[in-house]
Short mmCIF file of C-alpha atoms in Angstrom, two decimals:
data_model
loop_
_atom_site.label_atom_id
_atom_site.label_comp_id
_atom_site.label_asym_id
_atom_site.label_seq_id
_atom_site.Cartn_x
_atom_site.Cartn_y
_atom_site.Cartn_z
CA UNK A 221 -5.20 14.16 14.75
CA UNK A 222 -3.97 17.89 13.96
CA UNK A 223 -4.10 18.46 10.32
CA UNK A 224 -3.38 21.91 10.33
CA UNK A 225 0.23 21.35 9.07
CA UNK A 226 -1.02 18.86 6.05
CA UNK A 227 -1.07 19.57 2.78
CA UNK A 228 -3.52 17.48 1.44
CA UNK A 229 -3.89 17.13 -3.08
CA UNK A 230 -5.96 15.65 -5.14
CA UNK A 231 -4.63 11.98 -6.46
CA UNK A 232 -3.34 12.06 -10.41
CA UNK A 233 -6.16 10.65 -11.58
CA UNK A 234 -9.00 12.03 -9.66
CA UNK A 235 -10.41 15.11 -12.26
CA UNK A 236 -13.16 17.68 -11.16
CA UNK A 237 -16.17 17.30 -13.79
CA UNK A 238 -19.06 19.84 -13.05
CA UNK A 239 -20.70 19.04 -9.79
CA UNK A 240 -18.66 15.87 -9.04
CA UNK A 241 -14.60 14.49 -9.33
CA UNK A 242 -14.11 11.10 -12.05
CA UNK A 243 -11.70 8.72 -10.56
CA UNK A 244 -10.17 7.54 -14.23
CA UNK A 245 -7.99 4.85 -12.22
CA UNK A 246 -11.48 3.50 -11.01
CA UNK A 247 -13.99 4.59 -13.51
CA UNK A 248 -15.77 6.30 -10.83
CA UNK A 249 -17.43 9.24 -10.40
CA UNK A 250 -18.11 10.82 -7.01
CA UNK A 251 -20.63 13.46 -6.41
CA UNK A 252 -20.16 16.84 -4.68
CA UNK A 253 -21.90 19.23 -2.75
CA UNK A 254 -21.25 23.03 -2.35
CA UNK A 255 -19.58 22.81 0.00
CA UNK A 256 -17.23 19.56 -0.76
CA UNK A 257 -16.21 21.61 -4.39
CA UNK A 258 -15.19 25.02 -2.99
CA UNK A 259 -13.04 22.93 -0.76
CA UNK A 260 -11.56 20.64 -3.42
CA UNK A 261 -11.24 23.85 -5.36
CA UNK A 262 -8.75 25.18 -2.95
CA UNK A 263 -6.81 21.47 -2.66
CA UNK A 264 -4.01 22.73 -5.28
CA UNK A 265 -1.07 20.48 -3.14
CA UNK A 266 0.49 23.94 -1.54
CA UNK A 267 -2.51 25.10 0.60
CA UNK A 268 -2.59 22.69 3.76
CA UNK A 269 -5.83 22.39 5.75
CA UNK A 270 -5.34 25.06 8.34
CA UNK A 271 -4.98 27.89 5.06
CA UNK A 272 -7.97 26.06 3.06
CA UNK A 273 -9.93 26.65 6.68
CA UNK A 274 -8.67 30.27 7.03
CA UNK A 275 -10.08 30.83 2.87
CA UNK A 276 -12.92 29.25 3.60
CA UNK A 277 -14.33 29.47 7.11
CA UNK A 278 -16.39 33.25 5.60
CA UNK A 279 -17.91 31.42 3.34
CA UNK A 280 -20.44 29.59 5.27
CA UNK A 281 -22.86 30.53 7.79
CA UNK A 282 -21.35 27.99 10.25
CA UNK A 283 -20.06 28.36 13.44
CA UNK A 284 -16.14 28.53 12.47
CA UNK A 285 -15.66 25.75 15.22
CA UNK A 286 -18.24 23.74 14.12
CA UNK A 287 -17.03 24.13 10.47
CA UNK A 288 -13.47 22.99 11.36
CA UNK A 289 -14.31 20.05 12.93
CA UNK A 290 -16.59 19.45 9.77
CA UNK A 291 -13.40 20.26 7.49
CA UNK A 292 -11.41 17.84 9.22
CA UNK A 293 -14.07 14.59 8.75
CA UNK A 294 -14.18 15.92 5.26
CA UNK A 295 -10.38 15.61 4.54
CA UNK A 296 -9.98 12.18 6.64
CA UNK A 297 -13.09 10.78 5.09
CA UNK A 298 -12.08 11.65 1.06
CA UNK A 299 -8.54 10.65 2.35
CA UNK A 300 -9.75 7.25 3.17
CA UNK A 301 -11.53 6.97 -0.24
CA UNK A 302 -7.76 7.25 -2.40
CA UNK A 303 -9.40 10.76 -3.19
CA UNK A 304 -6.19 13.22 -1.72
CA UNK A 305 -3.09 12.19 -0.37
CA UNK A 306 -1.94 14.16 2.88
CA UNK A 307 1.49 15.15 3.24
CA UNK A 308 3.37 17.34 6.31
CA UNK A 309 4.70 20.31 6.13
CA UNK A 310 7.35 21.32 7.76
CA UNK A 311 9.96 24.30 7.61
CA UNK A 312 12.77 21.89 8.56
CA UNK A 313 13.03 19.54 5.80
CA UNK A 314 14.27 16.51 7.82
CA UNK A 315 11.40 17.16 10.37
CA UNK A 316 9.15 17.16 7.50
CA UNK A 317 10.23 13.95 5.93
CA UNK A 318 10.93 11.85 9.18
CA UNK A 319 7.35 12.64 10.05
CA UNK A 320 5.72 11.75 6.28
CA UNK A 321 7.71 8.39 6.74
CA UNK A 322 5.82 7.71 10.06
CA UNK A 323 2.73 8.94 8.59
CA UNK A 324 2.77 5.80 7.17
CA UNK A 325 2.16 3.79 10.53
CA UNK A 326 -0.65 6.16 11.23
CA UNK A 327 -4.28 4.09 11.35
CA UNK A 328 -6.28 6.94 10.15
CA UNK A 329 -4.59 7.76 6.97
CA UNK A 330 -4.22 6.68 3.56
CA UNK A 331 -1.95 7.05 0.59
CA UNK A 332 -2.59 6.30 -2.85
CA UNK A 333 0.29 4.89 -5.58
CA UNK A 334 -0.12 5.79 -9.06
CA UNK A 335 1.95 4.30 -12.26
CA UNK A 336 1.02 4.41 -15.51
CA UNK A 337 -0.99 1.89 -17.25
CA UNK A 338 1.86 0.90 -19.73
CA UNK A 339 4.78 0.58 -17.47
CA UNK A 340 6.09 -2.50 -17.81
CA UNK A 341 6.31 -5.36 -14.87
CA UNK A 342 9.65 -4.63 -13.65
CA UNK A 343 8.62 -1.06 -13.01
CA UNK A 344 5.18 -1.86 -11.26
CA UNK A 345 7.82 -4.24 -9.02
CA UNK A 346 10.10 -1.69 -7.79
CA UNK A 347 7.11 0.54 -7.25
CA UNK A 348 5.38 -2.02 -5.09
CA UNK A 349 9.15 -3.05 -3.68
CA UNK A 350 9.39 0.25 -2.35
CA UNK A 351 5.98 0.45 -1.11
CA UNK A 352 6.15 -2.69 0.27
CA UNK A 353 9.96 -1.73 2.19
CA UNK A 354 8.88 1.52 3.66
CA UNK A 355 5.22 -0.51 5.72
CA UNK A 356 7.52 -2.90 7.10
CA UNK A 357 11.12 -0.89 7.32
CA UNK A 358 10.09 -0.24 11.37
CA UNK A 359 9.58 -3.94 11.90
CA UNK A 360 13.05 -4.89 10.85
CA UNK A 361 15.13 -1.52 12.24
CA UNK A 362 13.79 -2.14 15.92
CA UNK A 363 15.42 -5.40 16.19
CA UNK A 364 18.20 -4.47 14.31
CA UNK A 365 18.91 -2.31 16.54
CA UNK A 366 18.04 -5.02 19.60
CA UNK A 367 20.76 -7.34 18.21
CA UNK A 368 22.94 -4.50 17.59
CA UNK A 369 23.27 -4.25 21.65
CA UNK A 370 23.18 -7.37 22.67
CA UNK A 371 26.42 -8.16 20.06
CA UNK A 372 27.88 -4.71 21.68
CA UNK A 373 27.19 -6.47 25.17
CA UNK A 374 27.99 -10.03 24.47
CA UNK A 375 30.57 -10.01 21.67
CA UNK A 376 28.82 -13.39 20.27
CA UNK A 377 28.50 -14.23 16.95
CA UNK A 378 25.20 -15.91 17.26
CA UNK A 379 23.39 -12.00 17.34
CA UNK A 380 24.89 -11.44 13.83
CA UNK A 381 23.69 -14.71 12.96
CA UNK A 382 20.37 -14.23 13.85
CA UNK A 383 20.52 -10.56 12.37
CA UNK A 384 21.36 -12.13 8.52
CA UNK A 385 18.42 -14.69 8.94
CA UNK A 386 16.28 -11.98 10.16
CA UNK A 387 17.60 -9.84 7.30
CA UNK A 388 16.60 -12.46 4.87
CA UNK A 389 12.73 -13.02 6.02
CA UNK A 390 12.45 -9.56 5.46
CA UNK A 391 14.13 -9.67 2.25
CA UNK A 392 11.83 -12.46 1.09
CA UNK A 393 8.92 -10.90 2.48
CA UNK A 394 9.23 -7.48 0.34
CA UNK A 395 10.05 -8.95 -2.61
CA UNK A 396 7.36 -11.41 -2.47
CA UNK A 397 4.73 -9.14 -1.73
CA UNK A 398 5.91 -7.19 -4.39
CA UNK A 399 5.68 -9.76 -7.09
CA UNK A 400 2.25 -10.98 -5.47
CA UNK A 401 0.95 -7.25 -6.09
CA UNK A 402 2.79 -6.52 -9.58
CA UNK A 403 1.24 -9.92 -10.72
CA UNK A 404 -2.24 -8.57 -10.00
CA UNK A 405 -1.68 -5.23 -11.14
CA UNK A 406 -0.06 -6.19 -14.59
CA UNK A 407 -2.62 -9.51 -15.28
CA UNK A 408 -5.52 -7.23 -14.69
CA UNK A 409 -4.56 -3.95 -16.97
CA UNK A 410 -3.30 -6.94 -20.01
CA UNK A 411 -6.33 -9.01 -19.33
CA UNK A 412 -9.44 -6.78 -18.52
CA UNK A 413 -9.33 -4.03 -21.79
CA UNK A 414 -10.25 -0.80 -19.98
CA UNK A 415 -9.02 2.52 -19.41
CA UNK A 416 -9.52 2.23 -16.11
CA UNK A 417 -6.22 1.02 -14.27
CA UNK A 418 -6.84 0.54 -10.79
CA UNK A 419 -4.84 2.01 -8.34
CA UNK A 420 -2.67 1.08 -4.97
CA UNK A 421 -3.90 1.83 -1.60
CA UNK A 422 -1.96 1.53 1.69
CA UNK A 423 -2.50 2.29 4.70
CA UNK A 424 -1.34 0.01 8.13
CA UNK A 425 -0.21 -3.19 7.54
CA UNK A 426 -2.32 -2.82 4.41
CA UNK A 427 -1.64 -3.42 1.16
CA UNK A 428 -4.09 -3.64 -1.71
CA UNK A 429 -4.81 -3.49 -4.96
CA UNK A 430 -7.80 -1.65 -6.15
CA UNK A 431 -9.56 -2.47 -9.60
CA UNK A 432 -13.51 -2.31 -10.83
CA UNK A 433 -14.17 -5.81 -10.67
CA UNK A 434 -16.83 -5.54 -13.57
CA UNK A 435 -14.03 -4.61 -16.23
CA UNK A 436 -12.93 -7.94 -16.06
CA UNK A 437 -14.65 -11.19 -17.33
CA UNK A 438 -15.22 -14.20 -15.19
CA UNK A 439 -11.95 -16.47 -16.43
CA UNK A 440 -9.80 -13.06 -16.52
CA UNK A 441 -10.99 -11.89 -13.16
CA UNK A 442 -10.15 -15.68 -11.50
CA UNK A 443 -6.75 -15.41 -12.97
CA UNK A 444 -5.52 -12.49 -12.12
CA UNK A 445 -6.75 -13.39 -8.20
CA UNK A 446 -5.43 -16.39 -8.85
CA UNK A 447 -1.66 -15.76 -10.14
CA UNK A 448 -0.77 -13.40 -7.34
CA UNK A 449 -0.18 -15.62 -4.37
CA UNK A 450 0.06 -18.44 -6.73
CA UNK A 451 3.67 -17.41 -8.65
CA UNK A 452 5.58 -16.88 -5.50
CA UNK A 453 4.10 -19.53 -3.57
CA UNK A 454 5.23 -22.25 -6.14
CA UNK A 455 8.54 -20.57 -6.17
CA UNK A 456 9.28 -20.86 -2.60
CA UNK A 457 8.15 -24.39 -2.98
CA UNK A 458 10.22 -24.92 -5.90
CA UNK A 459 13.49 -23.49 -3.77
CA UNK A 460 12.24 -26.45 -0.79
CA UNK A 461 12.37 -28.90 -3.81
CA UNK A 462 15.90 -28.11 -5.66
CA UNK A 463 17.12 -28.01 -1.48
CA UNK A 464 15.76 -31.84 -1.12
CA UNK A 465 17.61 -32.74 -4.49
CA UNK A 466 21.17 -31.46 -3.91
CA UNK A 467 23.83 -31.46 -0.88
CA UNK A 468 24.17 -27.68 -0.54
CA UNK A 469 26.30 -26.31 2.45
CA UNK A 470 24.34 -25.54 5.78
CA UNK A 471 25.66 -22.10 5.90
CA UNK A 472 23.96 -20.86 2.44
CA UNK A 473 20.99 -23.74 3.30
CA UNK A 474 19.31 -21.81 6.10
CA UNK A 475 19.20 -17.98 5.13
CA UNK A 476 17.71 -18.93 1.83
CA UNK A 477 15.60 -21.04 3.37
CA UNK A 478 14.26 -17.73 5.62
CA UNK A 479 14.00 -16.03 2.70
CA UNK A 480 12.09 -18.37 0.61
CA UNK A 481 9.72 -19.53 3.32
CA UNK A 482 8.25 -15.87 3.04
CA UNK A 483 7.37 -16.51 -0.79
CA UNK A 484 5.79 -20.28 0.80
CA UNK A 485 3.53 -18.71 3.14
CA UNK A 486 1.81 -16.76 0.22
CA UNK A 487 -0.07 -20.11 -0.78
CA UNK A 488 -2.11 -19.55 2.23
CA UNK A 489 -3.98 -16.28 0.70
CA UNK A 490 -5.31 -19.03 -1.13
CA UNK A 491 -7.50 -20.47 1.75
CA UNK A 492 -11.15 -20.13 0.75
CA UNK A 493 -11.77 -17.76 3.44
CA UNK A 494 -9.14 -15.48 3.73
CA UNK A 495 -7.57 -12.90 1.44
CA UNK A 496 -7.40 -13.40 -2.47
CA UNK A 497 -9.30 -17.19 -1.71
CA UNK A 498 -12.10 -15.53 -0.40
CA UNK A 499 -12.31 -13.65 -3.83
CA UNK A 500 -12.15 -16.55 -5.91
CA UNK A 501 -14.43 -18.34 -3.77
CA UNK A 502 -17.15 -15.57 -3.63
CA UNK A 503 -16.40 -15.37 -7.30
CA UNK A 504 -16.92 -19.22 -7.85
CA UNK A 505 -19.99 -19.20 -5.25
CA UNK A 506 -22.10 -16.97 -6.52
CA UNK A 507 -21.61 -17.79 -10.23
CA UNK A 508 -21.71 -21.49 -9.59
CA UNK A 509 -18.52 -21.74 -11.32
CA UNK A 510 -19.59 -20.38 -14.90
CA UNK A 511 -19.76 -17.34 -16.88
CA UNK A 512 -21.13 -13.94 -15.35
#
């Protein structure tokens, strides 16, 4: 990867403290070098990498090669941490943004989301609704755009069918996420009292939620794994129930029924050993189900 052309900036949160940067989202304090903090020092979100190598690269005794591809693991490796976002710049503005949207898809980088600790949960949604819309945007727009032809080639209806039901898994599936994560993210900043907020990370096909564990006591930290997957998954069951009840038309029965199957399929991030079950089984494991 080039990163001459990327701007990279220290996260919100992330403060430089004598020798070392405090993470206040994480409580965490990360110590520099020399080196590391006359870089940082020159990460003010306008410099990208190739000026912060050109006002640094007479400061060491290093081969200037050498020292590039040294700047470069630097600025991946702290990127990978949450420490900087990286963002492309670009003198033609739609260049620049089309490329920072496919960033996104890009299996080396990072980006961290920030909100404050006392928005409220219909805030923290939208954020992680957006979030959650741009990672899987390309996975609906390609066959969109599939269907698209083959109703341009075929004239049948059934394309546009399968478009709307398509339209609605990936409906279900953003919003649900986004509840799943906003649940987590508001349960743990009410129930575990400490300044330290967490923070989002994404990066491909990955979306999580980053706390320290230790602020939170054993029944606090089991709910708020708990209630993520939990809420939606006994709403799309609840949907499956009310269907069972009541003679609702076929044509509204089936989209819904995309839609809602996304919120479903949360329940299984409750399987001991997979996602937010394997955290609430370590959790119950190792503390033999009491009080740590």
């Amino acid at each position: 990867m080039n990163i001459n052309n990327w701007i990279p900036k220290l996260s919100e949160s992330v403060k430089g403290i004598d020798n070392a940067l405090y993470d206040t989202d994480l409580d965490l304090t990360i110590p520099l070098n020399n080196i590391a903090r006359i870089i940082i020092k020159e990460m003010d979100g306008k410099n990208t990498c190739g000026d912060i190598f050109e006002k640094t690269k007479d400061l060491f005794s290093i081969d200037n090669e050498i020292y590039f591809i040294d700047l470069k693991e630097f600025i991946l490796m702290i990127n990978s941490k949450g420490i900087i976002n990286l963002r492309y710049k670009n003198y033609y503005p739609l260049i620049e943004e089309a490329i920072n949207f496919i960033a996104q898809y890009h299996p080396k980088l990072r980006f961290r989301y920030e909100e404050n600790k006392d928005a409220g949960f219909l805030r923290v949604f939208f954020l992680m609704f957006n979030i959650v819309m741009k990672q899987v945007f390309i996975f609906w727009f390609i066959p969109t755009i599939y269907l698209i032809v083959l109703f341009y080639l075929s004239q049948s209806n059934q394309f546009l069918f399968l478009f709307g039901n398509m339209t609605m898994a990936f409906s279900g599936l953003i919003s649900s996420f986004a509840l799943h994560e906003a649940i987590h993210i508001k349960l743990y900043r009410n129930k575990c009292e400490n300044h330290a907020k967490g923070c989002v990370i994404v990066n491909l096909l990955s979306i999580k939620f980053i706390r320290p564990e230790y602020t939170c006591d054993f029944k606090s930290s089991l709910l708020v794994t708990l209630m993520g997957p939990l809420v939606p998954g006994l709403i799309g069951c609840l949907y499956f129930v009310l269907m069972t009840m009541s003679n609702v038309n076929q044509i509204w029965l089936v989209p819904f029924s995309f839609f809602f199957f996304s919120y479903v399929l949360h329940l299984l991030f409750l399987i001991p050993f997979w996602g937010d079950g394997k955290s609430l089984f370590t959790r119950l494991f190792y503390s033999g189900g009491k009080e740590t």
